Amino acid sequence: MASKQQRETLPEGADLRRADSLAREIFSDVANKWALLIIEALGERTLRFSELRGEVEGISHKMLTQNLRMLERNGLVTRKVHPTVPPRVEYTLTGPGRALRATVDALCDWTQRHLDHIESARRDFGA
């Protein structure tokens, strides 16, 4: 989060604290488990819909479709349709999507580093 002084210089739509800001809407879009897992799965490669579904275990067809559309709408993923029968559709991260992936990678690393601590805390909490 930005400091008060930094927030005063931000454009109106960039303040995450404001319920009506574009920044909060974007944050809400990309800060969900499916979007993060899709970004991580795409990485530096191009995948077809079925390949992505196989990479993101547990995601339904509907959730994958919704999240890919949202990521494409926000300019984080490009969708390329090849004129074949049946049509072949491929998804790739854009520049901003790859930049976001660095943050997603850091979050994945943090989760893995602190997994034992979190598991212990959960056990203690339930006691």
Coordinates of N, CA and C in Angstrom, one line a residue:
M1 N 0.8 -1.2 0.0 CA 0.0 0.0 0.0 C 0.9 1.2 0.0
A2 N 0.4 2.3 -0.6 CA 1.1 3.5 -0.6 C 0.9 4.3 0.6
S3 N 1.9 5.2 0.9 CA 1.8 6.0 2.1 C 0.8 7.1 1.8
K4 N 0.4 7.9 2.8 CA -0.5 9.0 2.6 C 0.0 10.0 1.6
Q5 N 1.3 10.3 1.6 CA 1.8 11.3 0.7 C 1.8 10.7 -0.7
Q6 N 2.1 9.4 -0.9 CA 2.1 8.8 -2.2 C 0.7 8.7 -2.7
R7 N -0.3 8.4 -1.9 CA -1.7 8.3 -2.3 C -2.2 9.7 -2.8
E8 N -1.7 10.8 -2.2 CA -2.2 12.1 -2.7 C -1.7 12.4 -4.1
T9 N -0.7 11.8 -4.6 CA -0.2 12.0 -5.9 C -0.7 11.0 -6.9
L10 N -1.4 10.0 -6.5 CA -1.9 8.9 -7.3 C -3.2 9.4 -8.1
P11 N -3.3 9.0 -9.3 CA -4.6 9.3 -10.0 C -5.8 8.7 -9.2
E12 N -6.9 9.3 -9.3 CA -8.1 8.8 -8.5 C -8.4 7.3 -8.6
G13 N -8.2 6.8 -9.7 CA -8.5 5.3 -9.9 C -7.5 4.4 -9.4
A14 N -6.3 4.9 -8.9 CA -5.2 4.1 -8.5 C -5.2 3.8 -7.0
D15 N -6.1 4.4 -6.2 CA -6.1 4.2 -4.8 C -6.9 2.9 -4.4
L16 N -6.1 1.9 -3.9 CA -6.8 0.6 -3.6 C -7.7 0.7 -2.4
R17 N -7.6 1.7 -1.6 CA -8.5 1.9 -0.4 C -9.9 2.3 -0.8
R18 N -10.0 2.9 -2.0 CA -11.3 3.4 -2.4 C -12.1 2.3 -3.1
A19 N -13.3 2.1 -2.6 CA -14.2 1.0 -3.1 C -14.5 1.2 -4.6
D20 N -14.5 2.4 -5.1 CA -14.9 2.6 -6.5 C -13.6 2.8 -7.4
S21 N -12.4 2.4 -6.9 CA -11.3 2.7 -7.8 C -11.0 1.5 -8.8
L22 N -10.5 1.9 -9.9 CA -10.2 0.8 -10.9 C -9.1 -0.1 -10.4
A23 N -8.2 0.5 -9.6 CA -7.1 -0.4 -9.0 C -7.7 -1.5 -8.1
R24 N -8.7 -1.2 -7.4 CA -9.3 -2.2 -6.5 C -10.0 -3.2 -7.3
E25 N -10.7 -2.8 -8.4 CA -11.4 -3.7 -9.3 C -10.3 -4.7 -9.9
I26 N -9.2 -4.2 -10.4 CA -8.2 -5.0 -11.0 C -7.6 -5.9 -10.0
F27 N -7.3 -5.4 -8.8 CA -6.8 -6.2 -7.7 C -7.7 -7.4 -7.4
S28 N -9.0 -7.1 -7.3 CA -10.0 -8.1 -7.0 C -10.0 -9.2 -8.1
D29 N -9.9 -8.7 -9.3 CA -9.9 -9.7 -10.4 C -8.7 -10.6 -10.4
V30 N -7.5 -10.1 -10.2 CA -6.4 -11.0 -10.3 C -6.0 -11.7 -9.0
A31 N -6.5 -11.2 -7.9 CA -6.1 -11.8 -6.6 C -7.1 -12.9 -6.2
N32 N -7.4 -13.8 -7.1 CA -8.2 -15.0 -6.8 C -7.4 -16.2 -7.1
K33 N -7.6 -17.3 -6.5 CA -6.8 -18.5 -6.6 C -6.7 -18.9 -8.1
W34 N -7.8 -18.9 -8.8 CA -7.8 -19.4 -10.1 C -6.9 -18.6 -11.0
A35 N -7.1 -17.3 -10.9 CA -6.3 -16.3 -11.8 C -4.8 -16.5 -11.5
L36 N -4.5 -16.6 -10.2 CA -3.0 -16.8 -9.9 C -2.5 -18.1 -10.4
L37 N -3.3 -19.2 -10.3 CA -2.8 -20.5 -10.8 C -2.7 -20.5 -12.3
I38 N -3.6 -19.8 -13.0 CA -3.6 -19.8 -14.4 C -2.3 -19.0 -14.9
I39 N -2.0 -17.9 -14.2 CA -0.8 -17.1 -14.5 C 0.4 -17.9 -14.3
E40 N 0.5 -18.6 -13.2 CA 1.6 -19.5 -12.9 C 1.7 -20.6 -13.9
A41 N 0.6 -21.2 -14.3 CA 0.7 -22.3 -15.3 C 1.1 -21.8 -16.6
L42 N 0.7 -20.7 -17.1 CA 1.1 -20.2 -18.4 C 2.6 -19.8 -18.4
G43 N 3.1 -19.2 -17.4 CA 4.5 -18.9 -17.3 C 5.0 -18.3 -18.6
E44 N 6.0 -18.8 -19.2 CA 6.6 -18.3 -20.4 C 6.2 -19.0 -21.6
R45 N 5.1 -19.8 -21.5 CA 4.7 -20.6 -22.6 C 3.3 -20.3 -23.1
T46 N 3.0 -20.8 -24.2 CA 1.6 -20.7 -24.8 C 0.9 -22.1 -24.6
L47 N -0.3 -22.0 -24.1 CA -1.0 -23.3 -23.9 C -2.4 -23.2 -24.5
R48 N -2.9 -24.4 -24.9 CA -4.3 -24.5 -25.3 C -5.2 -24.6 -24.1
F49 N -6.5 -24.4 -24.3 CA -7.4 -24.4 -23.2 C -7.3 -25.8 -22.5
S50 N -7.3 -26.9 -23.2 CA -7.3 -28.2 -22.6 C -6.0 -28.4 -21.8
E51 N -4.9 -27.9 -22.3 CA -3.6 -28.0 -21.6 C -3.6 -27.2 -20.3
L52 N -4.2 -26.0 -20.4 CA -4.3 -25.2 -19.2 C -5.2 -25.9 -18.1
R53 N -6.3 -26.5 -18.6 CA -7.2 -27.2 -17.6 C -6.4 -28.3 -17.0
G54 N -5.6 -29.0 -17.7 CA -4.8 -30.1 -17.1 C -3.7 -29.6 -16.2
E55 N -3.2 -28.4 -16.4 CA -2.2 -27.8 -15.5 C -2.8 -27.3 -14.2
V56 N -4.0 -26.8 -14.3 CA -4.6 -26.2 -13.1 C -5.7 -27.2 -12.5
E57 N -5.2 -28.1 -11.7 CA -6.0 -29.2 -11.2 C -7.2 -28.7 -10.4
G58 N -8.3 -29.2 -10.7 CA -9.5 -28.9 -9.9 C -10.4 -27.8 -10.5
I59 N -9.9 -27.1 -11.5 CA -10.6 -26.0 -12.1 C -11.7 -26.5 -13.0
S60 N -12.9 -26.0 -13.0 CA -13.9 -26.4 -13.9 C -13.8 -25.7 -15.2
H61 N -14.4 -26.2 -16.2 CA -14.4 -25.6 -17.5 C -15.0 -24.2 -17.4
K62 N -16.0 -24.0 -16.7 CA -16.7 -22.7 -16.5 C -15.7 -21.7 -15.8
M63 N -15.1 -22.1 -14.8 CA -14.2 -21.2 -14.0 C -12.9 -20.8 -14.9
L64 N -12.4 -21.8 -15.6 CA -11.3 -21.5 -16.5 C -11.7 -20.5 -17.6
T65 N -12.8 -20.7 -18.2 CA -13.3 -19.8 -19.2 C -13.5 -18.4 -18.6
Q66 N -14.2 -18.3 -17.5 CA -14.4 -17.0 -16.8 C -13.1 -16.3 -16.5
N67 N -12.2 -17.0 -15.9 CA -10.9 -16.4 -15.5 C -10.0 -16.0 -16.7
L68 N -10.0 -16.8 -17.8 CA -9.3 -16.4 -19.0 C -9.9 -15.2 -19.6
R69 N -11.2 -15.1 -19.7 CA -11.8 -13.9 -20.2 C -11.5 -12.7 -19.4
M70 N -11.5 -12.8 -18.1 CA -11.2 -11.7 -17.2 C -9.7 -11.3 -17.4
L71 N -8.8 -12.3 -17.5 CA -7.4 -11.9 -17.7 C -7.1 -11.3 -19.1
E72 N -7.9 -11.8 -20.1 CA -7.8 -11.2 -21.4 C -8.3 -9.7 -21.4
R73 N -9.5 -9.5 -20.7 CA -10.1 -8.2 -20.6 C -9.1 -7.2 -20.0
N74 N -8.4 -7.7 -19.0 CA -7.4 -6.8 -18.3 C -6.1 -6.7 -18.9
G75 N -6.0 -7.3 -20.1 CA -4.7 -7.2 -20.9 C -3.6 -8.0 -20.4
L76 N -3.9 -9.1 -19.6 CA -2.8 -9.9 -19.0 C -2.5 -11.2 -19.8
V77 N -3.5 -11.6 -20.6 CA -3.4 -12.8 -21.4 C -3.9 -12.4 -22.8
T78 N -3.2 -13.0 -23.8 CA -3.7 -12.9 -25.2 C -4.3 -14.2 -25.6
R79 N -5.3 -14.1 -26.4 CA -6.0 -15.3 -26.9 C -5.9 -15.3 -28.4
K80 N -5.4 -16.4 -29.0 CA -5.2 -16.5 -30.4 C -6.0 -17.7 -30.9
V81 N -6.9 -17.5 -31.9 CA -7.7 -18.5 -32.4 C -7.2 -18.9 -33.8
H82 N -6.8 -20.1 -34.0 CA -6.3 -20.6 -35.3 C -7.5 -21.2 -36.1
P83 N -7.6 -20.8 -37.3 CA -8.8 -21.2 -38.1 C -8.7 -22.6 -38.6
T84 N -8.8 -23.5 -37.7 CA -8.8 -24.9 -38.0 C -10.2 -25.5 -37.6
V85 N -10.4 -26.8 -38.0 CA -11.7 -27.4 -37.6 C -11.3 -28.6 -36.7
P86 N -11.6 -28.7 -35.5 CA -12.2 -27.6 -34.7 C -11.2 -26.5 -34.5
P87 N -11.7 -25.3 -34.1 CA -10.7 -24.2 -33.9 C -9.8 -24.5 -32.7
R88 N -8.5 -24.1 -33.0 CA -7.5 -24.2 -31.9 C -7.3 -22.9 -31.3
V89 N -7.4 -22.8 -30.0 CA -7.3 -21.5 -29.2 C -6.1 -21.7 -28.3
E90 N -5.2 -20.7 -28.3 CA -4.0 -20.7 -27.5 C -4.0 -19.4 -26.6
Y91 N -3.4 -19.5 -25.4 CA -3.3 -18.4 -24.5 C -1.9 -18.2 -24.1
T92 N -1.5 -16.9 -24.0 CA -0.2 -16.5 -23.7 C -0.2 -15.3 -22.8
L93 N 0.7 -15.2 -21.8 CA 0.8 -14.0 -21.0 C 1.3 -12.8 -21.8
T94 N 0.8 -11.6 -21.6 CA 1.3 -10.4 -22.2 C 2.5 -9.9 -21.4
G95 N 3.1 -8.8 -21.8 CA 4.1 -8.2 -20.9 C 3.7 -7.9 -19.5
P96 N 2.6 -7.2 -19.3 CA 2.1 -7.0 -18.0 C 1.7 -8.3 -17.2
G97 N 1.2 -9.3 -18.0 CA 1.0 -10.6 -17.4 C 2.2 -11.3 -16.9
R98 N 3.3 -11.2 -17.7 CA 4.6 -11.7 -17.3 C 5.1 -11.0 -16.1
A99 N 4.9 -9.7 -16.0 CA 5.4 -8.9 -14.9 C 4.6 -9.3 -13.6
L100 N 3.3 -9.5 -13.7 CA 2.5 -10.0 -12.6 C 3.0 -11.4 -12.2
R101 N 3.4 -12.2 -13.1 CA 3.9 -13.6 -12.8 C 5.0 -13.5 -11.9
A102 N 5.9 -12.5 -11.9 CA 7.0 -12.4 -11.0 C 6.5 -12.3 -9.6
T103 N 5.4 -11.5 -9.4 CA 4.8 -11.4 -8.1 C 4.1 -12.7 -7.7
V104 N 3.4 -13.4 -8.6 CA 2.8 -14.7 -8.3 C 3.9 -15.7 -7.9
D105 N 5.0 -15.7 -8.6 CA 6.1 -16.6 -8.3 C 6.6 -16.3 -6.8
A106 N 6.7 -15.0 -6.5 CA 7.1 -14.7 -5.1 C 6.1 -15.2 -4.1
L107 N 4.8 -15.1 -4.4 CA 3.8 -15.6 -3.5 C 3.9 -17.1 -3.3
C108 N 4.1 -17.8 -4.4 CA 4.3 -19.2 -4.4 C 5.5 -19.6 -3.6
D109 N 6.6 -18.9 -3.8 CA 7.8 -19.2 -3.0 C 7.5 -19.0 -1.5
W110 N 6.9 -17.9 -1.2 CA 6.5 -17.5 0.2 C 5.7 -18.7 0.8
T111 N 4.7 -19.1 0.1 CA 3.8 -20.2 0.6 C 4.6 -21.5 0.9
Q112 N 5.5 -21.8 0.0 CA 6.3 -23.0 0.2 C 7.3 -22.9 1.3
R113 N 7.9 -21.7 1.5 CA 8.9 -21.5 2.6 C 8.2 -21.5 3.9
H114 N 7.0 -21.1 4.0 CA 6.3 -20.9 5.3 C 5.3 -22.0 5.6
L115 N 5.2 -23.0 4.7 CA 4.2 -24.0 4.8 C 4.2 -24.7 6.2
D116 N 5.4 -25.1 6.6 CA 5.5 -25.8 7.9 C 5.0 -25.0 9.1
H117 N 5.4 -23.7 9.1 CA 4.9 -22.8 10.1 C 3.4 -22.6 10.1
I118 N 2.8 -22.5 8.9 CA 1.4 -22.3 8.8 C 0.6 -23.6 9.2
E119 N 1.2 -24.7 8.8 CA 0.5 -26.0 9.3 C 0.6 -26.1 10.8
S120 N 1.7 -25.8 11.4 CA 1.8 -25.8 12.8 C 0.8 -24.9 13.5
A121 N 0.7 -23.7 13.0 CA -0.2 -22.7 13.6 C -1.6 -23.2 13.5
R122 N -2.0 -23.8 12.3 CA -3.3 -24.3 12.2 C -3.6 -25.4 13.2
R123 N -2.7 -26.3 13.4 CA -2.8 -27.4 14.4 C -3.0 -26.8 15.8
D124 N -2.2 -25.8 16.1 CA -2.3 -25.1 17.4 C -3.6 -24.4 17.6
F125 N -4.1 -23.8 16.5 CA -5.3 -23.0 16.6 C -6.5 -23.9 16.8
G126 N -6.5 -25.1 16.3 CA -7.6 -26.1 16.4 C -7.5 -26.8 17.8
A127 N -6.5 -26.6 18.5 CA -6.4 -27.3 19.8 C -7.2 -26.7 20.9

